[in-house]
Short mmCIF file of C-alpha atoms in Angstrom, two decimals:
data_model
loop_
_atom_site.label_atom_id
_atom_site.label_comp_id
_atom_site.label_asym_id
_atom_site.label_seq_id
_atom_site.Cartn_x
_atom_site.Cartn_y
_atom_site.Cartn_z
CA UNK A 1 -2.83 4.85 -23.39
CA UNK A 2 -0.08 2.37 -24.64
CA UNK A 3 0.27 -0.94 -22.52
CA UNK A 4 3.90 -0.43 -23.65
CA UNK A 5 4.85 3.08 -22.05
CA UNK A 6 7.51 2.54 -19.33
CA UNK A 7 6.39 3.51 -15.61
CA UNK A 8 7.94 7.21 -15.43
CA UNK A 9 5.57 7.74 -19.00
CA UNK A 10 2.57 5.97 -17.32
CA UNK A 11 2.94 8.17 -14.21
CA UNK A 12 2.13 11.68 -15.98
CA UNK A 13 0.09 10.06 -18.61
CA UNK A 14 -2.07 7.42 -17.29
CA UNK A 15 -5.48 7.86 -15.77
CA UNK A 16 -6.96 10.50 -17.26
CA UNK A 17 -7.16 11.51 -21.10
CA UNK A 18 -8.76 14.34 -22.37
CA UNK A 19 -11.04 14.88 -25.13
CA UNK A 20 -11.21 17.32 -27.70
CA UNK A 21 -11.36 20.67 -26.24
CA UNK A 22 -11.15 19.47 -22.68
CA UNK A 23 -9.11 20.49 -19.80
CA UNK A 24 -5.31 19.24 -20.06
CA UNK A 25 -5.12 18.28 -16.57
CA UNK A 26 -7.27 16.02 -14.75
CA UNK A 27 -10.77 18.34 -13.57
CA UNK A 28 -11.62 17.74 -9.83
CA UNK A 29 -15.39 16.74 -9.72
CA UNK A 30 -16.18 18.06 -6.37
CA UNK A 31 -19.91 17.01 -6.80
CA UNK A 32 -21.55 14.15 -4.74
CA UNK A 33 -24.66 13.76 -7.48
CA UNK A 34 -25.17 13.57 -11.08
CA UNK A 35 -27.87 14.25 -13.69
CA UNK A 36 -29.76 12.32 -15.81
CA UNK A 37 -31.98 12.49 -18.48
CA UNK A 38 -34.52 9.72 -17.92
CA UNK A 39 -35.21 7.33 -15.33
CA UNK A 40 -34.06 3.96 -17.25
CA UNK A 41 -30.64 5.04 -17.30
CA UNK A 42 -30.37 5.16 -13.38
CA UNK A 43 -31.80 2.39 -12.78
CA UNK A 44 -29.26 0.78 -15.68
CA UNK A 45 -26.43 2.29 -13.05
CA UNK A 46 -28.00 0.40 -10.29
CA UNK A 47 -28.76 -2.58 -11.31
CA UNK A 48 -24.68 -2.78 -12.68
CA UNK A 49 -26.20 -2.78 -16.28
CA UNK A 50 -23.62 -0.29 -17.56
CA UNK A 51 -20.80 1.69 -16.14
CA UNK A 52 -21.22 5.65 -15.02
CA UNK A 53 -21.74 8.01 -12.26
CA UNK A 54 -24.59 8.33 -9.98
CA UNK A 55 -23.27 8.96 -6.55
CA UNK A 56 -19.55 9.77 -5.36
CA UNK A 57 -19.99 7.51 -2.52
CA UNK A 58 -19.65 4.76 -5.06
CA UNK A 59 -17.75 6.39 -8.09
CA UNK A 60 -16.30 9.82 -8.89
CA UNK A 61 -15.08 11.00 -12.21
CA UNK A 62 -11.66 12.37 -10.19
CA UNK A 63 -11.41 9.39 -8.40
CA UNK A 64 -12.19 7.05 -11.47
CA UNK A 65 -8.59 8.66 -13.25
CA UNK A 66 -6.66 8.26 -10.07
CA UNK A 67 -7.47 4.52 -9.79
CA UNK A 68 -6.46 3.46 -13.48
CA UNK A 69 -3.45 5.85 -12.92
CA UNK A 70 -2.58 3.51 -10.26
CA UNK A 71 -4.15 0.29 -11.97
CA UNK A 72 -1.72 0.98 -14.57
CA UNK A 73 1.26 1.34 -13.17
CA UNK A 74 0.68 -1.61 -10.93
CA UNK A 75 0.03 -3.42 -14.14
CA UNK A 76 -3.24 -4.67 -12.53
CA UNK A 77 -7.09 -4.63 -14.39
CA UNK A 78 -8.80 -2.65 -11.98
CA UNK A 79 -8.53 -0.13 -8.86
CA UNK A 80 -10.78 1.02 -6.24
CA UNK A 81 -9.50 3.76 -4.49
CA UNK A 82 -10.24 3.78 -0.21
CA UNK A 83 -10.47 6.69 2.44
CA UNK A 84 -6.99 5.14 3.84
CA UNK A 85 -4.77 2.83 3.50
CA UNK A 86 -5.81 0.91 6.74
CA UNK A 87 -9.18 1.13 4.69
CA UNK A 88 -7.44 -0.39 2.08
CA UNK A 89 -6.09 -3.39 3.89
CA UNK A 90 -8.98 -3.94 5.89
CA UNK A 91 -11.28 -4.17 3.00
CA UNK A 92 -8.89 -6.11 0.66
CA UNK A 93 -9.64 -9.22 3.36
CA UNK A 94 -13.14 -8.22 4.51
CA UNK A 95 -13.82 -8.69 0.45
CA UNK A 96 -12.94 -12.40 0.61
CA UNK A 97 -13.20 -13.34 4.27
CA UNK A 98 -15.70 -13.14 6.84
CA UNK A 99 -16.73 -14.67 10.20
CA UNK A 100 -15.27 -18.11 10.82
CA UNK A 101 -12.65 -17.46 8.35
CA UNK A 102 -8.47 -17.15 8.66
CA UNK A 103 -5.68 -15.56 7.22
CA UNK A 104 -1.91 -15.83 7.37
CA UNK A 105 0.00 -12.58 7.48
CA UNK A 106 3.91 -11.63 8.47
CA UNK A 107 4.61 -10.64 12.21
CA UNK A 108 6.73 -7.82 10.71
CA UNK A 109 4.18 -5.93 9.20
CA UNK A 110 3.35 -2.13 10.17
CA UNK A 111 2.38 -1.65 13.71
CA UNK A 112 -1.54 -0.37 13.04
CA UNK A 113 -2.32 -2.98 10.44
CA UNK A 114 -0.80 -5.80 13.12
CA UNK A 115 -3.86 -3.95 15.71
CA UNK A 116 -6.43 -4.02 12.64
CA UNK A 117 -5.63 -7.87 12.18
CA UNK A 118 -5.40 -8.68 16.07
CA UNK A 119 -8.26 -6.67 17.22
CA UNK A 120 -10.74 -5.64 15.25
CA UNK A 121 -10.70 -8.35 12.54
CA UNK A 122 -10.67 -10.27 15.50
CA UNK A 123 -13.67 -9.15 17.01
CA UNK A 124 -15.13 -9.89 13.54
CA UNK A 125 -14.27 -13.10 14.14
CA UNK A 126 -11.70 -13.36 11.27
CA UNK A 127 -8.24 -14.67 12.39
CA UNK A 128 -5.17 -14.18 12.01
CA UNK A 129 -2.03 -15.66 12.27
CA UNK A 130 1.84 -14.62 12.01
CA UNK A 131 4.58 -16.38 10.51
CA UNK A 132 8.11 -14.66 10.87
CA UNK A 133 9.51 -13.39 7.95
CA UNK A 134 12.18 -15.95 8.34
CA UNK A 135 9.65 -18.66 8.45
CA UNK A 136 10.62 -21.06 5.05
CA UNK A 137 8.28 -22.56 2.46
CA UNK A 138 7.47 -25.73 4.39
CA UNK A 139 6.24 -23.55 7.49
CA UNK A 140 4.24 -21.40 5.47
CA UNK A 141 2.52 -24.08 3.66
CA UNK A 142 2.31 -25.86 7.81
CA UNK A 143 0.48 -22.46 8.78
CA UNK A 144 -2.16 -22.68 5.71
CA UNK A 145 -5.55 -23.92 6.78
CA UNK A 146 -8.60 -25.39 5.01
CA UNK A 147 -10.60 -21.89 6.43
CA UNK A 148 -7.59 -19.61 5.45
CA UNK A 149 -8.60 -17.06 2.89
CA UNK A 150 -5.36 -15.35 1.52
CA UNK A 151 -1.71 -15.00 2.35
CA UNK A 152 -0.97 -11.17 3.43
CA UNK A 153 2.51 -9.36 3.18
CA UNK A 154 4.41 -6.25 3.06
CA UNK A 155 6.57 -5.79 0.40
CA UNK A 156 8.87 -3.54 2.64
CA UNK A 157 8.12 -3.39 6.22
CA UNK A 158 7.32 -0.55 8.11
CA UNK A 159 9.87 -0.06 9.94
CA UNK A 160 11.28 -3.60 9.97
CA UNK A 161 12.05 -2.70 6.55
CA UNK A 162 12.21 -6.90 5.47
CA UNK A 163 11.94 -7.31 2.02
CA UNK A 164 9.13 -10.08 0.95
CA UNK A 165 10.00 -13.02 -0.78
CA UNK A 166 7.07 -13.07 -3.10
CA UNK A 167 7.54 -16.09 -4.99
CA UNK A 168 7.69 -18.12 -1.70
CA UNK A 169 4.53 -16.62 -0.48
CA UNK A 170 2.86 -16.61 -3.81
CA UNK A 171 3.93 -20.28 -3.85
CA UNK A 172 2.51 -20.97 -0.80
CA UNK A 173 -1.00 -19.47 -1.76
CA UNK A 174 -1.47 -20.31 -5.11
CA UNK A 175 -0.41 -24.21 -3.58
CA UNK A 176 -3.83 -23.87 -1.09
CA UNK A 177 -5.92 -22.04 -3.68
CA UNK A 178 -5.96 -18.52 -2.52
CA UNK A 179 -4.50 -14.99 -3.49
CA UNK A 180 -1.54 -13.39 -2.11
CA UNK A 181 -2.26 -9.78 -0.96
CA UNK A 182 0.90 -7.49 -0.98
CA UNK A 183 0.47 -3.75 0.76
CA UNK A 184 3.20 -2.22 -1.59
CA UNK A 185 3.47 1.15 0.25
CA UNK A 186 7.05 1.63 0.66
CA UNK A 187 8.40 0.67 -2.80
CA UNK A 188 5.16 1.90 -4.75
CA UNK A 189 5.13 1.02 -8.33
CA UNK A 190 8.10 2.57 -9.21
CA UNK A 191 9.89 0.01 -7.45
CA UNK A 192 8.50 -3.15 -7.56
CA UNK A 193 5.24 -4.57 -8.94
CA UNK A 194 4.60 -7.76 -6.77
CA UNK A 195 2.51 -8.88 -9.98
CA UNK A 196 5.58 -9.90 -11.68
CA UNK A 197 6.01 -11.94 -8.67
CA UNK A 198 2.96 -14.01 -8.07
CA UNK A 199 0.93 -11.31 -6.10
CA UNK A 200 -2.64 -11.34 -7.15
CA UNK A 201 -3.85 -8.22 -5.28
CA UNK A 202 -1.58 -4.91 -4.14
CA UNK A 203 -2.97 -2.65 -1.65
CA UNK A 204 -1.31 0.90 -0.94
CA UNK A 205 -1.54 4.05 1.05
CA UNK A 206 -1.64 6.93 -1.23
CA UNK A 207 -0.87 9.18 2.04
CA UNK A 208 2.84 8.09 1.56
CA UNK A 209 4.63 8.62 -1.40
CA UNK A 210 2.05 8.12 -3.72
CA UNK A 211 0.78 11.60 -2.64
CA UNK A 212 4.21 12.48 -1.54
CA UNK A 213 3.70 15.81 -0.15
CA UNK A 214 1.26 15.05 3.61
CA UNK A 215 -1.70 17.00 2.07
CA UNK A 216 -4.25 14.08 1.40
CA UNK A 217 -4.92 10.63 3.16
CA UNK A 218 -6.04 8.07 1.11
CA UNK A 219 -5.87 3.89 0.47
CA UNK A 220 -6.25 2.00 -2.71
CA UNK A 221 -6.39 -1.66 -3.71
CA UNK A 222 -5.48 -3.45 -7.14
CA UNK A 223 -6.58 -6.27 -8.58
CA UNK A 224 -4.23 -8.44 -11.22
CA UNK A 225 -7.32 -9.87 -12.68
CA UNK A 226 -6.18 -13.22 -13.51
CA UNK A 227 -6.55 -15.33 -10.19
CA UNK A 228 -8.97 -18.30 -10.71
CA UNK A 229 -11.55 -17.34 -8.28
CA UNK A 230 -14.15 -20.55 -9.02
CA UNK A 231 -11.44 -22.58 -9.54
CA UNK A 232 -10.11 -22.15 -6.20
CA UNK A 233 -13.82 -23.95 -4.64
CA UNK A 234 -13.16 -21.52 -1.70
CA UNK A 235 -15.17 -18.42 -2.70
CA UNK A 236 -18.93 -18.86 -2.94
CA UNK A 237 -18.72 -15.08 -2.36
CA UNK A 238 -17.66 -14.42 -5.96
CA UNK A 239 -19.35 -17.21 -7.64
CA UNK A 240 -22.97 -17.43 -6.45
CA UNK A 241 -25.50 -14.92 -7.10
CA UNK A 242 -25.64 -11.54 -5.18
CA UNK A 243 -29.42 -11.26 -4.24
CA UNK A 244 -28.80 -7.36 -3.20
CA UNK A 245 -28.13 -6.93 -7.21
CA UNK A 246 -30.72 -9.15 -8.25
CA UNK A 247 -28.69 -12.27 -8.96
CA UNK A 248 -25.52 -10.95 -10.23
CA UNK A 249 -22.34 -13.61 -10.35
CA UNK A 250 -19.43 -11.60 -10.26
CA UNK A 251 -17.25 -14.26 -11.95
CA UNK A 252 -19.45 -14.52 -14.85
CA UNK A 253 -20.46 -10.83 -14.93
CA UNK A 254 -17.46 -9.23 -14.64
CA UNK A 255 -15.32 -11.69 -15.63
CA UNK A 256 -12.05 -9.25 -15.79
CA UNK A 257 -12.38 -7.81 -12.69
CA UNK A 258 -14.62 -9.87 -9.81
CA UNK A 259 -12.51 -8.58 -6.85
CA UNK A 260 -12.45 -5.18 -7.74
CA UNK A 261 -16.47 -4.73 -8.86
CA UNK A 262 -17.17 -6.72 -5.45
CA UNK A 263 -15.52 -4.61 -3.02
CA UNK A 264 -16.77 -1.62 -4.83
CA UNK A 265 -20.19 -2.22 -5.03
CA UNK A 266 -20.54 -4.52 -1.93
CA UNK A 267 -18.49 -2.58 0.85
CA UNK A 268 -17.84 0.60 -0.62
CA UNK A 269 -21.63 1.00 -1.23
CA UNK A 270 -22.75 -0.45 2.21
CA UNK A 271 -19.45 0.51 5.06
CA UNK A 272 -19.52 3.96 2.59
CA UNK A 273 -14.96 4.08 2.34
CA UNK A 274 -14.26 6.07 -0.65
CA UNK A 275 -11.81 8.56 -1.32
CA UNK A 276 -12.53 12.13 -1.52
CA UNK A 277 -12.52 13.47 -5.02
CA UNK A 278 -10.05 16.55 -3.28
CA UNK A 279 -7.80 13.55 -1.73
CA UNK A 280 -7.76 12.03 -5.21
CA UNK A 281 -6.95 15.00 -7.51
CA UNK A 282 -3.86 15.75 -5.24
CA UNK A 283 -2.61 12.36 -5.11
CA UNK A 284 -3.46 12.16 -8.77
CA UNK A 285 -1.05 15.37 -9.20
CA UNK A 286 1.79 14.14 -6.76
CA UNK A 287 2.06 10.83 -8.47
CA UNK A 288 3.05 12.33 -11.82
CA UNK A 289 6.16 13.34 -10.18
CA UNK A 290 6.60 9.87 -8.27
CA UNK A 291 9.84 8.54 -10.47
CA UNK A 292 11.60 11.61 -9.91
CA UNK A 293 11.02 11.62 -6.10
CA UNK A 294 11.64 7.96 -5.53
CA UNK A 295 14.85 8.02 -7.49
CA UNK A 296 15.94 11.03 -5.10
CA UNK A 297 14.26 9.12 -1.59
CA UNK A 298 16.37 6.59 -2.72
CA UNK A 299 19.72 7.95 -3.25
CA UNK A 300 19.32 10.37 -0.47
CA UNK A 301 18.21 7.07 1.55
CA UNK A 302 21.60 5.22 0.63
CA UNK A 303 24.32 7.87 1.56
CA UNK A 304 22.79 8.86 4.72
CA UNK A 305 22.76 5.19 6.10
CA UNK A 306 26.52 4.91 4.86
CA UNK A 307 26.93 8.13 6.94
CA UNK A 308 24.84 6.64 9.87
CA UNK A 309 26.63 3.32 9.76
CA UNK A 310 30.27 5.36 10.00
CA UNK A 311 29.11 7.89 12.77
CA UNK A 312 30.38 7.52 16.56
CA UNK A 313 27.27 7.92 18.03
CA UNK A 314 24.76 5.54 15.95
CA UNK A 315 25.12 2.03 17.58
CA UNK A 316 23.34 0.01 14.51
CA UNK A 317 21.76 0.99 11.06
CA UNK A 318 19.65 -1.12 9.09
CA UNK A 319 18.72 -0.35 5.35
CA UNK A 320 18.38 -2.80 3.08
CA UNK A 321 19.95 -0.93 0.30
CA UNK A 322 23.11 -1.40 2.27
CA UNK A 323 25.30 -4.00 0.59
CA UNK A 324 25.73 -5.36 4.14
CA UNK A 325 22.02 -5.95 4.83
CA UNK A 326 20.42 -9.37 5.13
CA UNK A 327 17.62 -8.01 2.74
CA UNK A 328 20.28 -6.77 -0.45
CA UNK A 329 19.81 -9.96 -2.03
CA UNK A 330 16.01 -9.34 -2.14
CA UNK A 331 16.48 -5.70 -3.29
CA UNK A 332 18.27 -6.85 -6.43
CA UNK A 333 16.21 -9.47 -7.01
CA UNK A 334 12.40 -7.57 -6.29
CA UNK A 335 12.82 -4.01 -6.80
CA UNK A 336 13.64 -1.82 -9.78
CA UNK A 337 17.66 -0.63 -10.44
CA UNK A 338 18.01 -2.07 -6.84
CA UNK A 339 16.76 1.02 -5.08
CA UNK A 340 15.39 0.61 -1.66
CA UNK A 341 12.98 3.75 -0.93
CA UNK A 342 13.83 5.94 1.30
CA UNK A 343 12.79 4.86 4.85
CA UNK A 344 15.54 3.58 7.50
CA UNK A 345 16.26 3.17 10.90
CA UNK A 346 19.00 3.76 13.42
CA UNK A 347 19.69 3.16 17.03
CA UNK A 348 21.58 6.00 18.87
CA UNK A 349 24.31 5.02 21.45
CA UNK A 350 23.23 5.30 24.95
CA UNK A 351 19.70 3.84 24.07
CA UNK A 352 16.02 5.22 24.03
CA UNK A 353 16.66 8.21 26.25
CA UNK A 354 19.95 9.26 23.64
CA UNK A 355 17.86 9.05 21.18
CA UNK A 356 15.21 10.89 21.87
CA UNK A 357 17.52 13.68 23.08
CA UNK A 358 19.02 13.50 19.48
CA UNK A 359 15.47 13.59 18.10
CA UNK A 360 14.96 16.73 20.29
CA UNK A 361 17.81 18.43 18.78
CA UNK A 362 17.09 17.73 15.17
CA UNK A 363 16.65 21.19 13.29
CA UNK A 364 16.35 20.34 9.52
CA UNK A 365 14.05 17.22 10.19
CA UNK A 366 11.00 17.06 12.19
CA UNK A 367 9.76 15.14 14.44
CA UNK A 368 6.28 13.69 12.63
CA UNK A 369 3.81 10.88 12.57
CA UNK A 370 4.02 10.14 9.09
CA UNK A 371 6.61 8.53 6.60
CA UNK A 372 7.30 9.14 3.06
CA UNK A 373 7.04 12.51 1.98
CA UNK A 374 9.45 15.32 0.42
CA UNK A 375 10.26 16.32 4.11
CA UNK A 376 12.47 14.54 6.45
CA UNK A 377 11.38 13.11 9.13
CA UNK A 378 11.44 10.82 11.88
CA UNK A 379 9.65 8.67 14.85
CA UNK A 380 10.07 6.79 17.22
CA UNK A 381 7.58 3.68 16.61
CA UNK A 382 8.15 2.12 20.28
CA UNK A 383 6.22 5.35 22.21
CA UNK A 384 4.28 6.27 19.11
CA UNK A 385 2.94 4.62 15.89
CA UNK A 386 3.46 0.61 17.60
CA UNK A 387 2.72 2.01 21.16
CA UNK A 388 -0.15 0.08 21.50
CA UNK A 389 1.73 -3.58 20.86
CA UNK A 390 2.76 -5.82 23.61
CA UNK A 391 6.98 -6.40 24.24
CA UNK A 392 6.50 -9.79 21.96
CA UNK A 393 4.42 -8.08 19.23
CA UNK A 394 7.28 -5.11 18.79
CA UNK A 395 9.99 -7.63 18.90
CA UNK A 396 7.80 -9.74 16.30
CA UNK A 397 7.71 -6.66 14.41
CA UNK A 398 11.28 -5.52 14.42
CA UNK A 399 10.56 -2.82 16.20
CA UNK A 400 13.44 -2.23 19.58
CA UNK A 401 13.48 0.27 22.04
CA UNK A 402 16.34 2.15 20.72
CA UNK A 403 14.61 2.06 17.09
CA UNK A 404 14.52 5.60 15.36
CA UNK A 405 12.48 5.20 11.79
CA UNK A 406 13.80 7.93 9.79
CA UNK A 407 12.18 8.70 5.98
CA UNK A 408 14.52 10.62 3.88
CA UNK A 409 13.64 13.77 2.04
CA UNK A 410 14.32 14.69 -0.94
CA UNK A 411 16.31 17.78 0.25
CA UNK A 412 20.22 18.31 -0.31
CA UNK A 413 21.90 15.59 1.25
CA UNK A 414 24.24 17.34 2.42
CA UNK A 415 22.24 19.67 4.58
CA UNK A 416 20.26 16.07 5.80
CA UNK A 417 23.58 14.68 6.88
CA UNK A 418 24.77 17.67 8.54
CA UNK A 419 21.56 18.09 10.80
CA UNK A 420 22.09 14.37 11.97
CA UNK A 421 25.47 15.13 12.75
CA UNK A 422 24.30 18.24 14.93
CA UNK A 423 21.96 16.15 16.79
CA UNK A 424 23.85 12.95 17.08
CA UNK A 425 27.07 15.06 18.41
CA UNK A 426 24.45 16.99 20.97
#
């Protein structure tokens, strides 16, 4: 692979090269065990002496391409590939922080990961707090404390849809000695790589458009490689031996890669959250097609909000693609050709009850709980995905009553438009 290939190269060619004679396209190893010829060279494989397969709870050959497909693109070292994404973000902080511990995260991030923080990291006595994503520098760095492990952000909301400023955040972290952690679902590689930007670990679900077509749920996480993790003093974790490997140091053993090996073979190997090698292989596939379809999400995205924003029955539209948007500047300044995926939202004139009677009415697009796929669709996050977040937690969020998320397919426009018109006018 060339370092040097440009992200729509990377996405078909990354991952997985083949070998004389071999299949062209990636196998899928639907096996859980693997054979060996002696005894020394499993317990090499245990003991992390070399690299290999010995059980797909830990590593699969499918799996193994799909994460340095996405290591690559994300221009990061190393990728360990999740059952979900909410596996992904859960794990990204259970890796560094543990009872006793903090972290600092954005009010406006996705409904289920705001539970995950507020509940059951909670319970695990890790905890969190919000900042708004107005919040400046000097209140960021105010909300940093000597127990907080990392900064965590979206890089686009769901469905607040605000646009991150990394380098505050990364700012902020690097200031207090710890990472920032950006889940980079929305924009995916192809848009923005928050390593440019000071991130030092992305995190993604590979259900959305990374898989792109709603066959396979899946979560991976990506490590830069090049955060100072005994320099910070605040991570005995990585820098101490590991007495369930017989001593290993992670920062001196795997020197290129500490995060990544350390949630693999840690909590992968003992909470047992890897991706199926089926989940993998399709997600694998969909992502060589991943430029084409975010360039289309995209455009698609853009004209129907202009449509949206110019309808008589749509009371408010907010994309930040929009020239209009409070998040345009951060677009053009974060993402790639200043495309803004293809997830908006909408509020229908006469409210929540309007709205849902447009939603009813919708022919083309379904009603679905899921986001970022070839299909449109759309939900309501109030009464479904956020349902279970108090009135201050939605409006923290971004989320209103009246809110209609809506992802944009990659269909004719046209037809998209004209379906919302149907609905709206009905």
């Amino acid at each position: 692979m060339d370092k040097n290939w440009k992200i729509e190269t990377l996405a078909v060619q990354a991952g997985y090269e083949p070998k004389d004679g071999e299949s062209r396209i990636l196998p899928l190893v639907q096996s859980t065990t693997y054979k060996y010829d002696d005894v020394q060279s499993v317990a090499d494989l245990f003991d992390l002496k070399k690299s290999g397969f010995f059980y797909s709870r830990l590593a699969n050959p499918t799996v193994d391409c799909f994460e340095k497909k996405i290591a690559a693109m994300e221009k990061g070292v190393m990728a360990v590939a999740l059952s979900s994404g909410q596996a992904a973000n859960a794990y990204s902080l259970l890796n560094i922080a543990k009872c006793g511990d903090h972290v600092l995260a954005l009010s406006s991030l996705y409904g289920g990961t705001v539970s995950l923080f507020t509940n059951t990291l909670k319970k695990a006595g890790i905890e969190i707090t919000f900042v708004t994503p107005d919040a400046g520098y000097d209140e960021v760095i105010s909300a940093i404390r000597p127990n907080t492990k990392a900064v965590f952000v979206e890089s686009l909301a769901n469905p607040a849809l605000v646009v991150a400023d990394f380098e505050l955040y990364a700012k902020a972290a690097h200031a207090n000695g710890i990472p920032l952690i950006v889940d980079n679902t929305f924009p995916t590689p192809v848009l923005c790589n928050p390593f440019d930007f000071g991130a030092d670990i992305v995190t993604h679900s590979t259900t959305k458009y990374i898989d792109g077509h709603a066959t396979s749920v899946g979560g991976i996480v990506v490590e830069k490689g090049d955060f100072d993790w005994a320099a910070s003093g605040k991570f005995p974790e990585f820098t101490e031996p590991d007495e369930s490997y017989h001593g290993v140091v992670y920062t001196r053993d795997f020197a290129a890669a500490p995060f990544s090996v350390k949630l693999r073979v840690q909590l992968v190997r003992d909470y047992g959250i890897p991706q199926a090698p089926l989940n993998a292989f399709l997600s694998h596939l969909g992502c060589e097609t991943l430029p084409l379809r975010i360039e289309r999400h995209s455009e698609n995205a853009l004209e129907v909000a202009k449509f949206l924003k110019n309808h008589p029955n749509v009371s408010w539209v907010n994309y930040p693609g929009l020239p209009e948007s409070p998040e345009y500047a951060k677009v053009q300044k974060y993402f790639r050709n200043g495309m803004a995926s293809g997830v908006l939202c909408f509020g229908v004139k006469g409210g929540k009850a309007a709205g849902e009677r447009a939603m009813n009415a919708l022919k083309l697009a379904n009603i679905v709980v899921h986001v970022a796929d070839v299909r449109t669709g759309v939900l309501h996050p109030a009464s479904m995905t956020h349902r279970q977040l108090s009135d201050s937690e939605l409006i923290a969020a971004g989320v209103s009553p009246d809110l209609i998320r809506l992802s944009v397919g990659i269909e004719n426009v046209e037809d998209i438009k004209a379906d919302l018109d149907q609905a709206l006018r009905a």
